[in-house]
Coordinates of N, CA and C in Angstrom, one line a residue:
M14 N 145.7 116.4 78.1 CA 145.1 115.3 78.9 C 143.6 115.5 79.0
G15 N 142.9 114.6 78.6 CA 141.4 114.7 78.6 C 140.8 113.5 79.2
Y16 N 139.6 113.4 79.1 CA 138.8 112.3 79.6 C 138.9 111.2 78.6
K17 N 139.4 110.0 79.0 CA 139.5 108.9 78.1 C 138.3 108.0 78.3
R18 N 137.7 107.7 77.3 CA 136.5 106.8 77.4 C 137.0 105.3 77.1
H19 N 136.7 104.5 78.1 CA 137.1 103.1 77.9 C 135.9 102.3 77.4
P20 N 136.1 101.5 76.4 CA 134.9 100.7 75.9 C 134.4 99.8 77.0
K21 N 133.1 99.7 77.0 CA 132.5 98.9 78.0 C 132.3 97.5 77.5
K22 N 132.5 96.5 78.3 CA 132.3 95.1 77.9 C 131.1 94.6 78.6
R23 N 130.4 93.7 78.0 CA 129.2 93.1 78.5 C 129.6 92.2 79.7
N24 N 128.9 92.5 80.8 CA 129.2 91.7 82.1 C 128.3 90.5 82.1
V25 N 128.9 89.3 82.3 CA 128.1 88.1 82.3 C 127.5 87.7 83.7
D26 N 128.1 88.3 84.7 CA 127.6 88.1 86.1 C 126.3 88.8 86.3
P27 N 125.2 88.0 86.5 CA 123.8 88.7 86.7 C 123.8 89.7 87.8
S28 N 124.4 89.4 89.0 CA 124.3 90.3 90.1 C 125.0 91.6 89.9
S29 N 126.2 91.5 89.3 CA 126.9 92.8 89.0 C 126.2 93.5 87.9
R30 N 125.6 92.8 86.9 CA 124.8 93.5 85.9 C 123.7 94.3 86.5
E31 N 123.0 93.7 87.4 CA 121.9 94.4 88.1 C 122.4 95.6 88.9
M32 N 123.5 95.4 89.5 CA 124.1 96.5 90.3 C 124.5 97.7 89.4
I33 N 125.1 97.4 88.3 CA 125.5 98.4 87.3 C 124.3 99.1 86.7
Y34 N 123.2 98.3 86.5 CA 122.0 98.8 85.9 C 121.3 99.8 86.9
N35 N 121.3 99.4 88.2 CA 120.7 100.3 89.2 C 121.5 101.7 89.3
K36 N 122.8 101.6 89.2 CA 123.6 102.9 89.3 C 123.3 103.7 88.0
S37 N 123.3 103.1 86.9 CA 123.0 103.8 85.6 C 121.6 104.3 85.6
R38 N 120.6 103.5 86.1 CA 119.2 104.0 86.1 C 119.1 105.3 86.9
E39 N 119.7 105.4 88.0 CA 119.6 106.6 88.8 C 120.2 107.8 88.1
T40 N 121.3 107.6 87.4 CA 121.9 108.6 86.6 C 121.0 109.1 85.5
I41 N 120.5 108.1 84.8 CA 119.6 108.4 83.6 C 118.3 109.2 84.1
L42 N 117.7 108.7 85.2 CA 116.5 109.4 85.7 C 116.9 110.8 86.2
K43 N 118.0 111.0 86.8 CA 118.5 112.3 87.2 C 118.7 113.2 86.0
K44 N 119.3 112.7 85.0 CA 119.5 113.5 83.7 C 118.2 113.9 83.1
A45 N 117.2 112.9 83.1 CA 115.9 113.2 82.5 C 115.2 114.3 83.3
A46 N 115.3 114.3 84.6 CA 114.7 115.3 85.4 C 115.3 116.7 85.2
E47 N 116.7 116.7 85.0 CA 117.4 117.9 84.8 C 117.0 118.5 83.4
L48 N 116.9 117.6 82.4 CA 116.5 118.0 81.1 C 115.1 118.7 81.1
C49 N 114.2 118.1 81.9 CA 112.8 118.7 82.1 C 112.9 120.0 82.8
D50 N 113.6 120.1 83.8 CA 113.7 121.3 84.6 C 114.4 122.5 83.9
F51 N 115.5 122.2 83.3 CA 116.3 123.3 82.7 C 115.9 123.7 81.3
D52 N 115.4 122.7 80.5 CA 115.1 123.0 79.1 C 113.6 123.0 78.8
D53 N 112.8 122.8 79.9 CA 111.3 122.8 79.7 C 110.9 121.8 78.6
T54 N 111.5 120.6 78.7 CA 111.2 119.5 77.8 C 110.3 118.5 78.4
D55 N 109.4 117.9 77.5 CA 108.6 116.8 78.0 C 109.4 115.5 77.8
V56 N 109.5 114.8 78.8 CA 110.3 113.5 78.7 C 109.5 112.4 79.2
G57 N 109.5 111.3 78.4 CA 108.9 110.0 78.8 C 109.9 108.9 78.6
L58 N 110.1 108.1 79.6 CA 111.2 107.2 79.6 C 110.7 105.8 80.1
L59 N 111.1 104.8 79.4 CA 110.8 103.4 79.9 C 112.2 102.6 79.9
M60 N 112.4 101.9 81.0 CA 113.6 101.1 81.1 C 113.2 99.8 81.7
F61 N 113.8 98.7 81.2 CA 113.6 97.4 81.8 C 115.0 96.9 82.3
S62 N 115.0 96.4 83.6 CA 116.3 95.9 84.2 C 116.6 94.6 83.6
P63 N 117.8 94.1 83.8 CA 118.1 92.7 83.4 C 117.2 91.6 83.9
T64 N 116.6 91.9 85.1 CA 115.6 90.9 85.6 C 114.2 91.2 85.2
G65 N 114.0 92.2 84.3 CA 112.7 92.5 83.8 C 111.8 93.5 84.6
E66 N 112.4 94.2 85.6 CA 111.7 95.2 86.4 C 111.6 96.4 85.6
L67 N 110.4 97.0 85.5 CA 110.1 98.2 84.8 C 110.3 99.4 85.6
T68 N 111.0 100.4 85.0 CA 111.2 101.7 85.5 C 110.6 102.7 84.5
S69 N 109.7 103.6 84.9 CA 109.1 104.5 84.0 C 109.3 105.9 84.6
Y70 N 109.4 106.9 83.7 CA 109.5 108.3 84.1 C 108.8 109.2 83.1
A71 N 107.9 110.1 83.6 CA 107.3 111.1 82.8 C 107.2 112.3 83.6
N72 N 107.7 113.5 83.1 CA 107.6 114.7 83.9 C 106.2 115.3 83.9
K73 N 105.4 115.0 82.9 CA 104.0 115.5 82.9 C 103.1 114.4 82.6
G74 N 102.3 114.1 83.6 CA 101.3 113.0 83.4 C 102.0 111.6 83.5
R75 N 101.6 110.7 82.6 CA 102.1 109.4 82.6 C 102.8 109.1 81.4
V76 N 103.6 108.0 81.4 CA 104.4 107.6 80.2 C 103.4 107.3 79.1
E77 N 102.3 106.7 79.5 CA 101.3 106.3 78.4 C 100.8 107.5 77.7
D78 N 100.6 108.6 78.4 CA 100.2 109.9 77.8 C 101.3 110.4 76.8
M79 N 102.5 110.2 77.1 CA 103.6 110.6 76.2 C 103.6 109.8 74.9
F80 N 103.4 108.5 75.1 CA 103.4 107.6 73.9 C 102.1 107.9 73.0
L81 N 101.0 108.1 73.7 CA 99.8 108.5 72.9 C 100.0 109.8 72.2
R82 N 100.7 110.7 72.8 CA 101.0 112.0 72.1 C 101.9 111.7 70.9
Y83 N 102.9 110.8 71.1 CA 103.7 110.4 69.9 C 102.9 109.9 68.8
I84 N 102.0 109.0 69.1 CA 101.2 108.4 68.1 C 100.3 109.4 67.4
E85 N 99.7 110.3 68.1 CA 98.9 111.4 67.5 C 99.7 112.3 66.6
Q86 N 101.0 112.5 66.9 CA 101.8 113.4 66.1 C 102.7 112.7 65.2
R87 N 102.4 111.5 64.8 CA 103.3 110.6 64.0 C 103.5 111.2 62.6
D88 N 102.6 112.0 62.1 CA 102.8 112.6 60.8 C 104.1 113.5 60.8
D89 N 104.4 114.0 62.0 CA 105.6 114.9 62.1 C 106.9 114.1 62.0
F90 N 106.8 112.8 62.2 CA 108.0 112.0 62.3 C 108.2 111.2 61.0
D91 N 109.4 110.8 60.7 CA 109.7 110.0 59.5 C 109.3 108.6 59.7
G92 N 108.8 108.0 58.7 CA 108.5 106.5 58.6 C 107.2 106.2 59.2
P93 N 106.7 105.1 58.7 CA 105.4 104.6 59.2 C 105.5 103.9 60.5
L94 N 104.4 103.9 61.3 CA 104.4 103.3 62.6 C 103.6 102.0 62.4
E95 N 104.3 100.9 62.6 CA 103.6 99.6 62.5 C 102.7 99.3 63.6
N96 N 101.6 98.6 63.3 CA 100.6 98.2 64.3 C 100.1 99.4 65.2
E97 N 99.9 100.5 64.5 CA 99.5 101.7 65.3 C 98.2 101.5 66.1
E98 N 97.2 100.9 65.5 CA 95.9 100.7 66.2 C 96.1 99.8 67.4
F99 N 96.9 98.8 67.3 CA 97.1 97.9 68.4 C 97.9 98.6 69.5
L100 N 98.9 99.3 69.1 CA 99.7 100.1 70.1 C 98.8 101.1 70.8
C101 N 98.0 101.8 70.1 CA 97.2 102.9 70.6 C 96.2 102.3 71.6
Q102 N 95.6 101.1 71.3 CA 94.6 100.5 72.2 C 95.3 100.0 73.4
G103 N 96.5 99.4 73.3 CA 97.3 99.0 74.4 C 97.7 100.1 75.4
L104 N 98.1 101.2 74.8 CA 98.4 102.4 75.6 C 97.2 102.9 76.4
K105 N 96.1 103.0 75.7 CA 94.9 103.5 76.3 C 94.5 102.6 77.5
H106 N 94.6 101.3 77.2 CA 94.3 100.3 78.3 C 95.3 100.4 79.4
L107 N 96.5 100.6 79.2 CA 97.5 100.8 80.3 C 97.2 102.1 81.0
K108 N 96.8 103.2 80.3 CA 96.5 104.4 81.0 C 95.3 104.2 81.9
F109 N 94.3 103.5 81.4 CA 93.1 103.2 82.2 C 93.5 102.4 83.5
E110 N 94.3 101.4 83.3 CA 94.7 100.5 84.4 C 95.5 101.4 85.4
A111 N 96.4 102.3 85.0 CA 97.1 103.1 85.9 C 96.2 104.0 86.7
E112 N 95.2 104.6 86.0 CA 94.3 105.4 86.7 C 93.5 104.6 87.8
M113 N 93.1 103.4 87.4 CA 92.4 102.6 88.3 C 93.2 102.2 89.5
M114 N 94.5 101.9 89.3 CA 95.4 101.6 90.4 C 95.6 102.8 91.3
E115 N 95.7 104.0 90.8 CA 95.8 105.2 91.6 C 94.5 105.3 92.5
R116 N 93.4 105.1 91.9 CA 92.1 105.1 92.6 C 92.1 104.1 93.7
M117 N 92.5 102.9 93.4 CA 92.5 101.8 94.4 C 93.5 102.1 95.5
D118 N 94.6 102.7 95.2 CA 95.6 103.1 96.3 C 94.9 104.1 97.2
R119 N 94.2 105.1 96.6 CA 93.6 106.1 97.4 C 92.5 105.5 98.2
C120 N 91.8 104.5 97.7 CA 90.7 103.8 98.4 C 91.4 103.0 99.6
D121 N 92.5 102.4 99.3 CA 93.2 101.6 100.4 C 93.6 102.6 101.5
A122 N 94.1 103.7 101.1 CA 94.6 104.7 102.1 C 93.3 105.2 103.0
L123 N 92.2 105.5 102.3 CA 91.0 105.9 103.0 C 90.5 104.8 103.9
E124 N 90.6 103.6 103.4 CA 90.1 102.4 104.2 C 90.9 102.2 105.4
S125 N 92.2 102.4 105.3 CA 93.1 102.2 106.5 C 92.9 103.4 107.5
R126 N 92.6 104.6 106.9 CA 92.3 105.7 107.8 C 91.0 105.5 108.5
L127 N 90.0 104.9 107.8 CA 88.7 104.7 108.4 C 88.9 103.6 109.5
N128 N 89.7 102.6 109.3 CA 89.9 101.5 110.3 C 90.6 102.1 111.5
E129 N 91.5 103.1 111.3 CA 92.2 103.7 112.4 C 91.2 104.6 113.2
L130 N 90.3 105.3 112.5 CA 89.3 106.1 113.2 C 88.3 105.2 114.0
N131 N 87.9 104.1 113.4 CA 87.0 103.2 114.1 C 87.7 102.6 115.4
R132 N 89.0 102.3 115.3 CA 89.7 101.8 116.4 C 89.8 102.9 117.5
L133 N 90.1 104.1 117.1 CA 90.1 105.2 118.1 C 88.7 105.4 118.7
K134 N 87.7 105.3 117.9 CA 86.3 105.5 118.4 C 86.0 104.4 119.4
Y135 N 86.4 103.2 119.1 CA 86.1 102.1 120.0 C 86.8 102.3 121.3
E136 N 88.1 102.7 121.3 CA 88.9 103.0 122.5 C 88.2 104.1 123.3
A137 N 87.8 105.1 122.7 CA 87.1 106.2 123.4 C 85.8 105.7 124.0
E138 N 85.1 104.9 123.3 CA 83.8 104.4 123.9 C 84.1 103.5 125.1
E139 N 85.2 102.7 125.0 CA 85.6 101.9 126.1 C 85.9 102.7 127.3
K140 N 86.6 103.8 127.1 CA 87.0 104.7 128.2 C 85.8 105.3 128.8
M141 N 84.9 105.8 128.0 CA 83.6 106.4 128.4 C 82.8 105.4 129.2
R142 N 82.8 104.2 128.8 CA 82.0 103.2 129.5 C 82.4 103.1 131.0
F143 N 83.6 103.3 131.3 CA 84.0 103.3 132.7 C 83.5 104.4 133.5
Y144 N 83.3 105.6 132.8 CA 82.8 106.7 133.6 C 81.3 106.6 133.9
K145 N 80.6 105.9 133.1 CA 79.2 105.7 133.3 C 78.9 104.2 132.9
P146 N 79.3 103.3 133.8 CA 79.1 101.9 133.5 C 77.6 101.5 133.5
D147 N 77.3 100.6 132.6 CA 75.9 100.0 132.6 C 75.9 98.9 133.7
V148 N 75.3 99.2 134.8 CA 75.3 98.4 136.0 C 74.7 97.0 135.7
S149 N 73.8 96.9 134.7 CA 73.2 95.6 134.4 C 74.2 94.7 133.7
K150 N 75.3 95.3 133.2 CA 76.3 94.5 132.5 C 77.5 94.1 133.3
I151 N 77.5 94.5 134.6 CA 78.5 94.1 135.5 C 78.1 92.8 136.2
H152 N 78.8 91.7 135.9 CA 78.4 90.4 136.3 C 79.2 89.8 137.4
S153 N 80.3 90.4 137.8 CA 81.1 89.8 138.9 C 81.6 90.9 139.8
E154 N 82.0 90.4 141.0 CA 82.5 91.4 142.0 C 83.8 92.0 141.5
A155 N 84.6 91.2 140.7 CA 85.9 91.7 140.2 C 85.6 92.9 139.2
E156 N 84.6 92.8 138.3 CA 84.3 93.8 137.4 C 83.8 95.1 138.2
A157 N 83.0 94.9 139.2 CA 82.5 96.0 140.0 C 83.7 96.7 140.7
H158 N 84.6 95.9 141.2 CA 85.8 96.5 141.9 C 86.6 97.3 140.9
Y159 N 86.8 96.7 139.7 CA 87.6 97.4 138.7 C 87.0 98.7 138.3
H160 N 85.7 98.8 138.1 CA 85.0 100.1 137.8 C 85.1 101.0 139.0
Q161 N 85.0 100.5 140.2 CA 85.2 101.4 141.4 C 86.6 102.0 141.4
Q162 N 87.6 101.2 141.2 CA 89.0 101.7 141.2 C 89.2 102.7 140.1
F163 N 88.6 102.5 138.9 CA 88.8 103.4 137.8 C 88.2 104.8 138.2
L164 N 87.0 104.8 138.7 CA 86.3 106.0 139.1 C 87.0 106.7 140.3
T165 N 87.5 105.9 141.2 CA 88.3 106.5 142.3 C 89.5 107.2 141.8
H166 N 90.2 106.5 140.9 CA 91.4 107.1 140.4 C 91.1 108.4 139.6
A167 N 90.0 108.4 138.8 CA 89.6 109.6 138.0 C 89.3 110.7 139.0
L168 N 88.6 110.4 140.1 CA 88.3 111.5 141.1 C 89.5 112.1 141.7
R169 N 90.5 111.2 142.0 CA 91.8 111.7 142.6 C 92.5 112.6 141.6
K170 N 92.5 112.2 140.3 CA 93.1 113.1 139.3 C 92.4 114.4 139.2
I171 N 91.1 114.4 139.3 CA 90.4 115.7 139.2 C 90.6 116.6 140.4
E172 N 90.7 115.9 141.6 CA 91.0 116.7 142.9 C 92.4 117.3 142.8
M173 N 93.4 116.5 142.3 CA 94.7 117.0 142.2 C 94.8 118.2 141.2
L174 N 94.1 118.1 140.1 CA 94.0 119.2 139.1 C 93.4 120.4 139.7
K175 N 92.3 120.2 140.5 CA 91.7 121.3 141.2 C 92.6 122.0 142.2
M176 N 93.4 121.2 143.0 CA 94.3 121.8 143.9 C 95.4 122.6 143.2
T177 N 95.9 122.0 142.1 CA 96.9 122.7 141.3 C 96.4 124.0 140.8
K178 N 95.2 124.0 140.3 CA 94.7 125.3 139.8 C 94.5 126.3 140.9
L179 N 94.0 125.9 142.1 CA 93.8 126.8 143.2 C 95.2 127.4 143.6
L180 N 96.2 126.5 143.7 CA 97.5 127.0 144.1 C 98.1 128.0 143.1
E181 N 97.9 127.7 141.8 CA 98.3 128.6 140.8 C 97.6 130.0 140.9
E182 N 96.3 129.9 141.2 CA 95.5 131.1 141.3 C 95.9 131.9 142.5
E183 N 96.3 131.3 143.6 CA 96.7 132.0 144.8 C 98.1 132.6 144.6
A184 N 98.9 131.9 143.8 CA 100.3 132.4 143.6 C 100.3 133.6 142.6
S185 N 99.4 133.6 141.7 CA 99.4 134.7 140.7 C 98.8 135.9 141.3
P186 N 99.3 137.1 140.9 CA 98.7 138.4 141.4 C 97.3 138.5 140.8
P187 N 96.4 139.1 141.6 CA 95.0 139.3 141.1 C 95.0 140.3 139.9
N188 N 94.1 140.1 139.0 CA 93.9 141.0 137.9 C 93.2 142.3 138.4
R189 N 93.6 143.4 137.9 CA 92.9 144.7 138.3 C 92.1 145.2 137.2
T190 N 90.9 145.7 137.5 CA 90.0 146.3 136.5 C 90.3 147.8 136.5
C191 N 89.6 148.5 135.6 CA 89.8 149.9 135.4 C 89.5 150.7 136.7
D192 N 88.5 150.2 137.5 CA 88.1 151.0 138.8 C 89.0 150.6 140.0
G193 N 90.0 149.7 139.8 CA 90.9 149.3 140.8 C 90.5 148.0 141.6
A194 N 89.3 147.5 141.3 CA 88.9 146.3 142.0 C 89.6 145.0 141.4
S195 N 89.9 144.1 142.3 CA 90.6 142.8 141.8 C 89.5 141.8 141.4
T196 N 89.9 141.0 140.4 CA 89.0 139.9 139.9 C 89.8 138.6 140.0
T197 N 89.0 137.6 140.2 CA 89.6 136.2 140.2 C 88.8 135.4 139.2
S198 N 89.4 134.3 138.8 CA 88.7 133.4 137.9 C 89.0 132.0 138.2
G199 N 88.3 131.1 137.7 CA 88.6 129.6 137.9 C 87.7 129.0 138.9
F200 N 88.3 127.9 139.6 CA 87.6 127.2 140.6 C 87.5 128.1 141.8
G201 N 86.5 127.8 142.6 CA 86.5 128.5 144.0 C 85.8 129.8 144.0
S202 N 85.7 130.5 142.8 CA 85.1 131.8 142.8 C 83.6 131.7 142.5
S203 N 82.8 132.4 143.2 CA 81.4 132.3 142.9 C 80.7 133.6 143.0

C-alpha cells in the first residue's frame, strides 16, 4: 500500500482555481525556502496567479538579480537565449524600479514618523503654553478662566506629589553615614 497519485483535472471555476493556487503557492514558497536553507541553494521564483497577481521569491537579493545572473552565465547552459539584450535591459530596468520603490517606501516611513513627531511637538507646545500663557493672546474671560483652572490644577498636583514624597521620607528609616549621623534627602531638607 503506497501513496496513489490521482491525476489532476483542470478546474473551470475561477474562485476555486484561485483558492487552489493560493494553497499551492504557499507550499511552493515553503519548499523553495527549505531548499535554500538546507541545501545552500540560490533560488529565484516567479509565479502568476490565475488572476494575474505576481508572486516572486529570491533567497538572496531580488529575482531580477537571479535572472541577470542567469543571463551572464548563459554560456554554461544549453541553447541560445532569444532577445538577450531586450531581456537584460528589461531586468535591469525592473531592478532599478524595485530599488526606487524600496527607497520611496523608506521615505514614506520617514515622512510618517516626521509627521508623528511634529504632532507630538505641537501637543507639547500647547501644553507648555498653558504653563506660561502669553497674556496678550488671551481675549476673553473664558480663556483666562481656563488658564487659571489649568494652573490651579497643576499646582494641586505638585502639592500632592510633594506631600506624598514627604510622607514617604518620614516613613522610611533615615540613612546612616559611616560616623553614625543620619541623612535625609528630598523636599524639606535644607
